[in-house]
Tab-separated table of C-alpha atoms in Angstrom:
chain	number	residue	atom	x	y	z
A	5	UNK	CA	-26.741	31.283	-7.277
A	6	UNK	CA	-27.627	27.611	-7.805
A	7	UNK	CA	-27.085	24.446	-5.461
A	8	UNK	CA	-25.650	21.336	-6.895
A	9	UNK	CA	-25.773	17.799	-5.329
A	10	UNK	CA	-22.798	17.103	-3.117
A	11	UNK	CA	-21.881	14.133	-0.664
A	12	UNK	CA	-23.106	14.444	2.662
A	13	UNK	CA	-21.934	11.158	4.210
A	14	UNK	CA	-19.890	8.053	3.130
A	15	UNK	CA	-20.299	4.916	5.097
A	16	UNK	CA	-18.813	1.337	4.677
A	17	UNK	CA	-20.515	-1.303	6.300
A	18	UNK	CA	-18.773	-4.759	6.708
A	19	UNK	CA	-20.741	-7.942	6.380
A	20	UNK	CA	-21.616	-9.780	9.771
A	21	UNK	CA	-22.429	-6.375	11.514
A	22	UNK	CA	-25.969	-6.629	10.776
A	23	UNK	CA	-28.160	-7.677	13.822
A	24	UNK	CA	-31.673	-6.684	13.937
A	25	UNK	CA	-31.563	-3.754	11.681
A	26	UNK	CA	-29.044	-1.667	13.910
A	27	UNK	CA	-25.411	-1.505	12.840
A	28	UNK	CA	-23.406	-2.393	15.814
A	29	UNK	CA	-20.309	-0.678	14.091
A	30	UNK	CA	-20.005	0.275	10.613
A	31	UNK	CA	-16.402	-0.007	9.488
A	32	UNK	CA	-16.356	3.742	8.418
A	33	UNK	CA	-18.306	6.793	8.349
A	34	UNK	CA	-17.323	10.164	6.974
A	35	UNK	CA	-19.499	13.156	7.227
A	36	UNK	CA	-19.062	16.223	5.066
A	37	UNK	CA	-20.324	19.601	5.473
A	38	UNK	CA	-21.777	21.158	2.196
A	39	UNK	CA	-19.342	24.023	2.428
A	40	UNK	CA	-15.968	24.299	4.259
A	41	UNK	CA	-17.160	25.990	7.571
A	42	UNK	CA	-20.643	25.017	7.483
A	43	UNK	CA	-22.163	22.485	9.787
A	44	UNK	CA	-23.204	19.096	8.231
A	45	UNK	CA	-26.765	18.787	7.680
A	46	UNK	CA	-27.330	15.978	10.322
A	47	UNK	CA	-25.663	14.895	13.396
A	48	UNK	CA	-23.419	11.959	13.442
A	49	UNK	CA	-26.024	9.738	15.169
A	50	UNK	CA	-28.727	10.736	12.662
A	51	UNK	CA	-26.244	9.736	9.778
A	52	UNK	CA	-25.558	6.409	11.670
A	53	UNK	CA	-29.215	5.744	11.723
A	54	UNK	CA	-29.784	6.607	8.000
A	55	UNK	CA	-26.970	4.115	7.377
A	56	UNK	CA	-28.761	1.608	9.441
A	57	UNK	CA	-32.086	1.986	7.642
A	58	UNK	CA	-30.327	1.328	4.381
A	59	UNK	CA	-29.363	-2.341	5.558
A	60	UNK	CA	-32.921	-3.410	5.281
A	61	UNK	CA	-33.248	-2.286	1.770
A	62	UNK	CA	-29.856	-3.916	0.830
A	63	UNK	CA	-31.267	-7.116	2.129
A	64	UNK	CA	-34.620	-6.876	0.278
A	65	UNK	CA	-33.018	-5.817	-2.931
A	66	UNK	CA	-30.380	-8.458	-2.909
A	67	UNK	CA	-33.194	-11.154	-2.428
A	68	UNK	CA	-34.948	-9.834	-5.372
A	69	UNK	CA	-31.767	-9.840	-7.311
A	70	UNK	CA	-31.302	-13.429	-6.605
A	71	UNK	CA	-34.751	-14.463	-7.603
A	72	UNK	CA	-34.586	-12.448	-10.918
A	73	UNK	CA	-31.031	-13.463	-11.433
A	74	UNK	CA	-29.860	-10.070	-12.289
A	75	UNK	CA	-27.990	-7.245	-10.441
A	76	UNK	CA	-24.641	-8.673	-10.129
A	77	UNK	CA	-22.900	-5.504	-10.992
A	78	UNK	CA	-23.048	-4.554	-7.322
A	79	UNK	CA	-24.687	-1.180	-7.892
A	80	UNK	CA	-27.871	-0.832	-6.003
A	81	UNK	CA	-28.708	2.617	-7.147
A	82	UNK	CA	-30.988	4.805	-5.195
A	83	UNK	CA	-31.718	2.974	-1.901
A	84	UNK	CA	-34.274	5.608	-0.619
A	85	UNK	CA	-34.895	9.249	-0.667
A	86	UNK	CA	-34.753	10.305	3.013
A	87	UNK	CA	-36.380	13.693	2.511
A	88	UNK	CA	-36.407	16.458	-0.155
A	89	UNK	CA	-32.733	16.996	0.359
A	90	UNK	CA	-31.075	13.715	1.270
A	91	UNK	CA	-30.814	10.588	-0.787
A	92	UNK	CA	-28.935	7.316	-0.026
A	93	UNK	CA	-27.111	5.302	-2.765
A	94	UNK	CA	-25.749	1.845	-2.329
A	95	UNK	CA	-23.238	-0.507	-3.591
A	96	UNK	CA	-22.484	-4.062	-2.364
A	97	UNK	CA	-19.338	-5.984	-3.420
A	98	UNK	CA	-19.478	-9.649	-3.988
A	99	UNK	CA	-18.021	-10.393	-0.574
A	100	UNK	CA	-20.882	-8.640	1.002
A	101	UNK	CA	-19.225	-5.253	1.953
A	102	UNK	CA	-21.546	-2.433	1.464
A	103	UNK	CA	-20.712	1.108	0.595
A	104	UNK	CA	-23.385	3.914	1.103
A	105	UNK	CA	-23.201	7.320	-0.073
A	106	UNK	CA	-25.732	9.827	1.197
A	107	UNK	CA	-26.238	12.752	-1.222
A	108	UNK	CA	-27.277	16.295	-0.337
A	109	UNK	CA	-29.224	17.156	-3.435
A	110	UNK	CA	-28.791	20.972	-2.527
A	111	UNK	CA	-25.408	20.699	-0.997
A	112	UNK	CA	-22.868	22.983	-2.704
A	113	UNK	CA	-23.779	26.340	-3.654
A	114	UNK	CA	-21.984	27.328	-7.065
A	115	UNK	CA	-22.144	30.467	-8.966
A	116	UNK	CA	-24.303	30.875	-12.061
A	117	UNK	CA	-21.201	30.598	-14.297
A	118	UNK	CA	-20.378	27.184	-12.854
A	119	UNK	CA	-24.002	26.057	-12.537
A	120	UNK	CA	-24.513	26.396	-16.355
A	121	UNK	CA	-21.806	23.847	-17.214
A	122	UNK	CA	-23.276	21.430	-14.702
A	123	UNK	CA	-26.372	19.384	-14.947
A	124	UNK	CA	-28.696	19.891	-12.260
A	125	UNK	CA	-29.965	16.798	-10.491
A	126	UNK	CA	-28.394	13.395	-10.509
A	127	UNK	CA	-28.290	11.065	-13.568
A	128	UNK	CA	-28.710	7.372	-13.513
A	129	UNK	CA	-25.217	5.771	-12.944
A	130	UNK	CA	-23.671	9.152	-11.915
A	131	UNK	CA	-22.773	7.464	-8.404
A	132	UNK	CA	-20.808	4.627	-9.987
A	133	UNK	CA	-17.756	6.728	-10.037
A	134	UNK	CA	-18.010	7.389	-6.390
A	135	UNK	CA	-18.508	3.597	-5.642
A	136	UNK	CA	-15.667	2.617	-7.983
A	137	UNK	CA	-13.442	5.020	-6.013
A	138	UNK	CA	-14.522	3.685	-2.584
A	139	UNK	CA	-13.861	0.136	-3.727
A	140	UNK	CA	-10.400	1.002	-4.978
A	141	UNK	CA	-9.740	2.599	-1.618
A	142	UNK	CA	-11.088	-0.361	0.232
A	143	UNK	CA	-8.977	-2.769	-1.999
A	144	UNK	CA	-5.966	-0.704	-1.116
A	145	UNK	CA	-6.835	-0.847	2.495
A	146	UNK	CA	-6.981	-4.790	2.429
A	147	UNK	CA	-3.691	-5.022	0.626
A	148	UNK	CA	-1.932	-3.585	3.798
A	149	UNK	CA	-0.634	-6.640	5.502
A	150	UNK	CA	-1.110	-5.096	8.902
A	151	UNK	CA	-4.951	-4.632	8.368
A	152	UNK	CA	-6.597	-7.821	9.490
A	153	UNK	CA	-9.995	-8.094	7.884
A	154	UNK	CA	-11.233	-10.765	10.678
A	155	UNK	CA	-10.608	-8.004	13.202
A	156	UNK	CA	-12.880	-5.680	11.501
A	157	UNK	CA	-15.618	-8.081	10.587
A	158	UNK	CA	-15.389	-11.017	12.959
A	159	UNK	CA	-17.202	-14.164	11.740
A	160	UNK	CA	-19.174	-14.126	15.037
A	161	UNK	CA	-20.602	-10.770	14.072
A	162	UNK	CA	-19.855	-8.783	17.238
A	163	UNK	CA	-17.046	-6.487	18.441
A	164	UNK	CA	-15.682	-5.608	14.971
A	165	UNK	CA	-13.295	-2.698	15.089
A	166	UNK	CA	-13.518	0.518	12.904
A	167	UNK	CA	-11.263	1.193	10.081
A	168	UNK	CA	-8.244	3.249	11.496
A	169	UNK	CA	-6.091	3.457	8.442
A	170	UNK	CA	-5.067	7.069	7.734
A	171	UNK	CA	-4.745	6.469	4.077
A	172	UNK	CA	-8.242	5.150	3.836
A	173	UNK	CA	-9.677	8.055	5.985
A	174	UNK	CA	-7.949	10.601	3.653
A	175	UNK	CA	-9.269	8.846	0.546
A	176	UNK	CA	-12.793	9.169	1.789
A	177	UNK	CA	-12.309	12.783	2.656
A	178	UNK	CA	-10.859	13.559	-0.729
A	179	UNK	CA	-13.558	11.651	-2.412
A	180	UNK	CA	-16.458	13.449	-0.445
A	181	UNK	CA	-14.905	16.876	-0.840
A	182	UNK	CA	-14.078	16.769	-4.502
A	183	UNK	CA	-17.135	14.864	-6.048
A	184	UNK	CA	-19.656	16.927	-8.051
A	185	UNK	CA	-22.214	15.604	-10.564
A	186	UNK	CA	-20.679	15.213	-13.959
A	187	UNK	CA	-17.188	14.513	-12.901
A	188	UNK	CA	-15.526	12.052	-15.206
A	189	UNK	CA	-12.636	11.082	-12.927
A	190	UNK	CA	-11.785	11.622	-9.336
B	17	UNK	CA	30.552	5.975	-18.100
B	18	UNK	CA	30.348	2.757	-16.063
B	19	UNK	CA	27.081	3.969	-14.860
B	20	UNK	CA	25.335	4.018	-18.012
B	21	UNK	CA	26.809	0.746	-19.109
B	22	UNK	CA	25.185	-0.835	-16.012
B	23	UNK	CA	22.000	0.668	-16.807
B	24	UNK	CA	22.087	-0.749	-20.169
B	25	UNK	CA	22.908	-4.256	-18.905
B	26	UNK	CA	20.199	-4.105	-16.413
B	27	UNK	CA	17.538	-2.945	-19.052
B	28	UNK	CA	18.540	-5.726	-21.460
B	29	UNK	CA	18.526	-8.596	-19.069
B	30	UNK	CA	15.203	-7.450	-17.588
B	31	UNK	CA	13.767	-7.244	-20.985
B	32	UNK	CA	15.148	-10.545	-22.387
B	33	UNK	CA	16.156	-12.977	-19.595
B	34	UNK	CA	13.692	-12.454	-16.634
B	35	UNK	CA	10.595	-14.254	-15.948
B	36	UNK	CA	8.073	-11.751	-14.742
B	37	UNK	CA	5.614	-12.410	-11.864
B	38	UNK	CA	2.635	-10.400	-10.730
B	39	UNK	CA	3.679	-7.408	-8.473
B	40	UNK	CA	0.901	-8.006	-5.956
B	41	UNK	CA	1.723	-11.507	-5.366
B	42	UNK	CA	5.164	-10.272	-4.266
B	43	UNK	CA	3.832	-7.575	-2.174
B	44	UNK	CA	1.155	-9.571	-0.468
B	45	UNK	CA	3.567	-12.443	0.226
B	46	UNK	CA	6.201	-10.357	1.590
B	47	UNK	CA	3.555	-8.365	3.630
B	48	UNK	CA	2.213	-11.574	5.082
B	49	UNK	CA	5.664	-12.711	6.155
B	50	UNK	CA	6.375	-9.367	7.851
B	51	UNK	CA	3.069	-9.333	9.609
B	52	UNK	CA	3.337	-12.919	10.644
B	53	UNK	CA	6.639	-12.291	11.981
B	54	UNK	CA	5.402	-9.372	14.020
B	55	UNK	CA	2.693	-11.742	15.451
B	56	UNK	CA	4.923	-14.600	16.205
B	57	UNK	CA	7.435	-12.239	18.047
B	58	UNK	CA	4.583	-10.579	19.787
B	59	UNK	CA	5.676	-7.172	18.218
B	60	UNK	CA	9.164	-7.250	19.330
B	61	UNK	CA	10.222	-5.207	16.074
B	62	UNK	CA	13.726	-5.577	16.836
B	63	UNK	CA	13.681	-9.155	16.592
B	64	UNK	CA	11.522	-8.887	13.431
B	65	UNK	CA	14.245	-6.886	11.903
B	66	UNK	CA	16.867	-9.428	12.797
B	67	UNK	CA	14.711	-12.274	11.220
B	68	UNK	CA	14.208	-10.464	7.995
B	69	UNK	CA	17.700	-9.625	7.743
B	70	UNK	CA	18.505	-13.346	8.180
B	71	UNK	CA	15.966	-14.389	5.684
B	72	UNK	CA	17.459	-11.919	3.233
B	73	UNK	CA	20.830	-13.443	3.815
B	74	UNK	CA	19.887	-16.731	3.049
B	75	UNK	CA	18.094	-15.330	-0.182
B	76	UNK	CA	21.274	-13.323	-1.163
B	77	UNK	CA	23.694	-16.369	-0.848
B	78	UNK	CA	21.573	-17.988	-3.613
B	79	UNK	CA	20.341	-15.140	-5.675
B	80	UNK	CA	23.949	-13.860	-6.283
B	81	UNK	CA	24.540	-16.985	-8.485
B	82	UNK	CA	21.489	-16.333	-10.512
B	83	UNK	CA	22.495	-12.577	-10.931
B	84	UNK	CA	25.909	-13.578	-12.160
B	85	UNK	CA	24.579	-16.135	-14.566
B	86	UNK	CA	21.863	-13.655	-15.909
B	87	UNK	CA	23.950	-10.453	-16.081
B	88	UNK	CA	26.763	-12.235	-17.776
B	89	UNK	CA	29.370	-10.233	-16.098
B	90	UNK	CA	32.403	-12.320	-15.970
B	91	UNK	CA	34.840	-9.735	-14.948
B	92	UNK	CA	35.070	-8.446	-11.507
B	93	UNK	CA	33.979	-4.961	-10.317
B	94	UNK	CA	37.238	-3.036	-10.183
B	95	UNK	CA	36.254	-0.974	-7.059
B	96	UNK	CA	33.437	-0.391	-4.491
B	97	UNK	CA	31.957	2.356	-6.457
B	98	UNK	CA	31.392	0.132	-9.603
B	99	UNK	CA	30.027	-2.586	-7.167
B	100	UNK	CA	27.464	0.031	-5.925
B	101	UNK	CA	26.467	0.893	-9.525
B	102	UNK	CA	26.087	-2.684	-10.448
B	103	UNK	CA	23.883	-3.430	-7.521
B	104	UNK	CA	21.534	-0.528	-8.143
B	105	UNK	CA	21.317	-0.534	-11.830
B	106	UNK	CA	21.562	-4.259	-12.560
B	107	UNK	CA	20.876	-6.274	-9.406
B	108	UNK	CA	17.775	-4.247	-8.258
B	109	UNK	CA	16.771	-3.800	-11.901
B	110	UNK	CA	16.637	-7.339	-12.896
B	111	UNK	CA	14.923	-8.689	-9.745
B	112	UNK	CA	12.624	-5.904	-8.778
B	113	UNK	CA	12.418	-3.575	-11.858
B	114	UNK	CA	13.726	-0.563	-9.786
B	115	UNK	CA	16.891	1.388	-9.775
B	116	UNK	CA	17.513	2.936	-6.502
B	117	UNK	CA	19.784	5.967	-6.650
B	118	UNK	CA	23.548	5.525	-5.327
B	119	UNK	CA	24.557	8.748	-3.489
B	120	UNK	CA	26.306	9.944	-0.261
B	121	UNK	CA	29.600	8.393	-0.638
B	122	UNK	CA	32.180	8.805	2.083
B	123	UNK	CA	35.409	10.357	0.961
B	124	UNK	CA	37.047	6.993	1.475
B	125	UNK	CA	34.747	5.372	-0.998
B	126	UNK	CA	33.735	2.757	1.481
B	127	UNK	CA	30.313	3.963	2.489
B	128	UNK	CA	27.252	4.850	0.451
B	129	UNK	CA	23.393	5.082	0.544
B	130	UNK	CA	20.904	3.681	-1.782
B	131	UNK	CA	17.791	5.786	-2.019
B	132	UNK	CA	14.598	3.908	-3.206
B	133	UNK	CA	12.034	6.240	-4.684
B	134	UNK	CA	9.896	3.190	-5.267
B	135	UNK	CA	9.749	0.090	-3.405
B	136	UNK	CA	7.443	-2.683	-4.540
B	137	UNK	CA	7.716	-4.369	-1.290
B	138	UNK	CA	5.991	-1.529	0.607
B	139	UNK	CA	3.065	-0.666	-1.784
B	140	UNK	CA	-0.163	-0.366	0.307
B	141	UNK	CA	1.524	-0.751	3.483
B	142	UNK	CA	0.683	1.294	6.575
B	143	UNK	CA	2.684	0.414	9.783
B	144	UNK	CA	0.717	-0.751	12.819
B	145	UNK	CA	-0.440	2.266	14.747
B	146	UNK	CA	0.987	0.923	18.172
B	147	UNK	CA	3.409	3.899	18.818
B	148	UNK	CA	6.442	1.619	18.468
B	149	UNK	CA	6.390	0.111	15.016
B	150	UNK	CA	7.125	3.728	13.514
B	151	UNK	CA	10.360	3.878	15.551
B	152	UNK	CA	11.506	0.214	15.584
B	153	UNK	CA	10.173	-1.717	12.405
B	154	UNK	CA	12.376	-1.566	9.345
B	155	UNK	CA	9.790	-3.076	6.964
B	156	UNK	CA	12.115	-3.786	4.066
B	157	UNK	CA	14.934	-4.976	6.084
B	158	UNK	CA	15.017	-8.155	3.989
B	159	UNK	CA	16.969	-6.007	1.376
B	160	UNK	CA	19.781	-5.412	3.916
B	161	UNK	CA	20.219	-9.141	4.386
B	162	UNK	CA	20.073	-9.884	0.618
B	163	UNK	CA	22.961	-7.466	-0.082
B	164	UNK	CA	25.018	-8.790	2.873
B	165	UNK	CA	24.533	-12.328	1.668
B	166	UNK	CA	25.052	-11.746	-1.822
B	167	UNK	CA	28.141	-9.643	-1.554
B	168	UNK	CA	29.576	-12.123	0.947
B	169	UNK	CA	29.629	-14.764	-1.790
B	170	UNK	CA	31.721	-12.330	-3.953
B	171	UNK	CA	34.184	-11.774	-1.192
B	172	UNK	CA	32.910	-8.606	0.281
B	173	UNK	CA	31.990	-8.156	3.901
B	174	UNK	CA	29.493	-5.491	4.086
B	175	UNK	CA	27.168	-4.052	6.695
B	176	UNK	CA	23.846	-2.622	5.569
B	177	UNK	CA	21.079	-0.953	7.448
B	178	UNK	CA	18.147	1.363	6.759
B	179	UNK	CA	18.378	4.926	8.045
B	180	UNK	CA	14.942	6.158	6.872
B	181	UNK	CA	11.970	4.752	5.464
B	182	UNK	CA	8.832	6.658	3.933
B	183	UNK	CA	6.602	4.118	5.785
B	184	UNK	CA	7.764	5.839	8.938
B	185	UNK	CA	6.959	9.262	7.796
B	186	UNK	CA	10.423	10.171	6.524
B	187	UNK	CA	10.918	11.914	3.328
B	188	UNK	CA	12.797	9.254	1.629
B	189	UNK	CA	13.698	5.595	2.099
B	190	UNK	CA	17.547	5.470	2.553
B	191	UNK	CA	19.665	2.205	3.147
B	192	UNK	CA	23.341	2.829	4.118
B	193	UNK	CA	26.072	0.231	3.057
B	194	UNK	CA	29.528	0.110	4.468
B	195	UNK	CA	32.298	-2.104	3.021
B	196	UNK	CA	34.029	-3.839	5.919
B	197	UNK	CA	36.617	-5.690	4.140
B	198	UNK	CA	37.506	-7.744	1.095
B	199	UNK	CA	37.634	-11.463	2.176
B	200	UNK	CA	40.672	-13.023	0.946
B	201	UNK	CA	40.443	-16.061	-0.909
B	202	UNK	CA	41.917	-18.951	1.266
B	203	UNK	CA	44.500	-20.398	-1.092
B	204	UNK	CA	44.763	-24.242	-0.869
B	205	UNK	CA	48.186	-25.428	0.423
B	206	UNK	CA	50.387	-25.900	-2.463
B	207	UNK	CA	51.315	-29.416	-3.061
B	208	UNK	CA	54.724	-28.880	-4.492
């Protein structure tokens, strides 16, 4: 029996919700247990704090990116390794919306058979697929005429609502449950 | 036989005589109109349906001329069944590149259903979650008006309304169209 990485938490953070390094309200958080029936490795509050802590890193990195003139791809790669199990990866769109994926490095237990066909650990760029899928879901959300972006990320920065779209929530759920390292498509 | 002929005409016109436009432009434009109407009428969805139908009617009055010119069908449909085929396989095909299915005829051949298995207007849409929109709003109601307006210009008075919509959680999107009467051309008084 071997453990392969799985997604423990997916977060979407709108712009303007960033006040003194705590998230007032992230647009969306999905938390996944490593196996159906298991408890997630952290509580929702702890995940919320992990998401908050990534914001400073986003901030610092984007400043660094501006000065070096690179990093327009949006992929921030590994933001920080929280402990020996959890690691946070980030992506920022050009409009300032941030996607965070917290990966549980020993998340899913697979049989030896399956493990042999999979690479252990995570390779560089492996999370691109996840962020691409999150971005696609977010684009689809924005295309819904009844979704009002200003309501969720108000220019004043306070009182934004969470994403309530059923489709988007389902997309995140499917993404978190099906993703595994080495997948070519989702 | 008439059905395959209609499909052929639709395909041909769509390929050779229609200017194409980006689908998302259409979807977003229509979406904005509906969302704005909902705001303006303070979520009075019954009224929004009415307004959409009215807009459609005004589109239909103009669109029919373009349809007739493009489809090059100088002869009249011989019966209402043929009209239905032409609407589905030529009309919807050349303007939206979809062909809704024509079914559920009544025995007197005066009522039928159009079943839309795809609807470019409703891509990406999720109805507002206020407990009423799901029961009251017919998101694509503009289609009803378009058909009513267009057919009126060719001497057919019809009534059209949606009876189900996948946006509401139904299995299919179905529009019911009933022929009320053929409008007689009013003949000018003879001079002789």
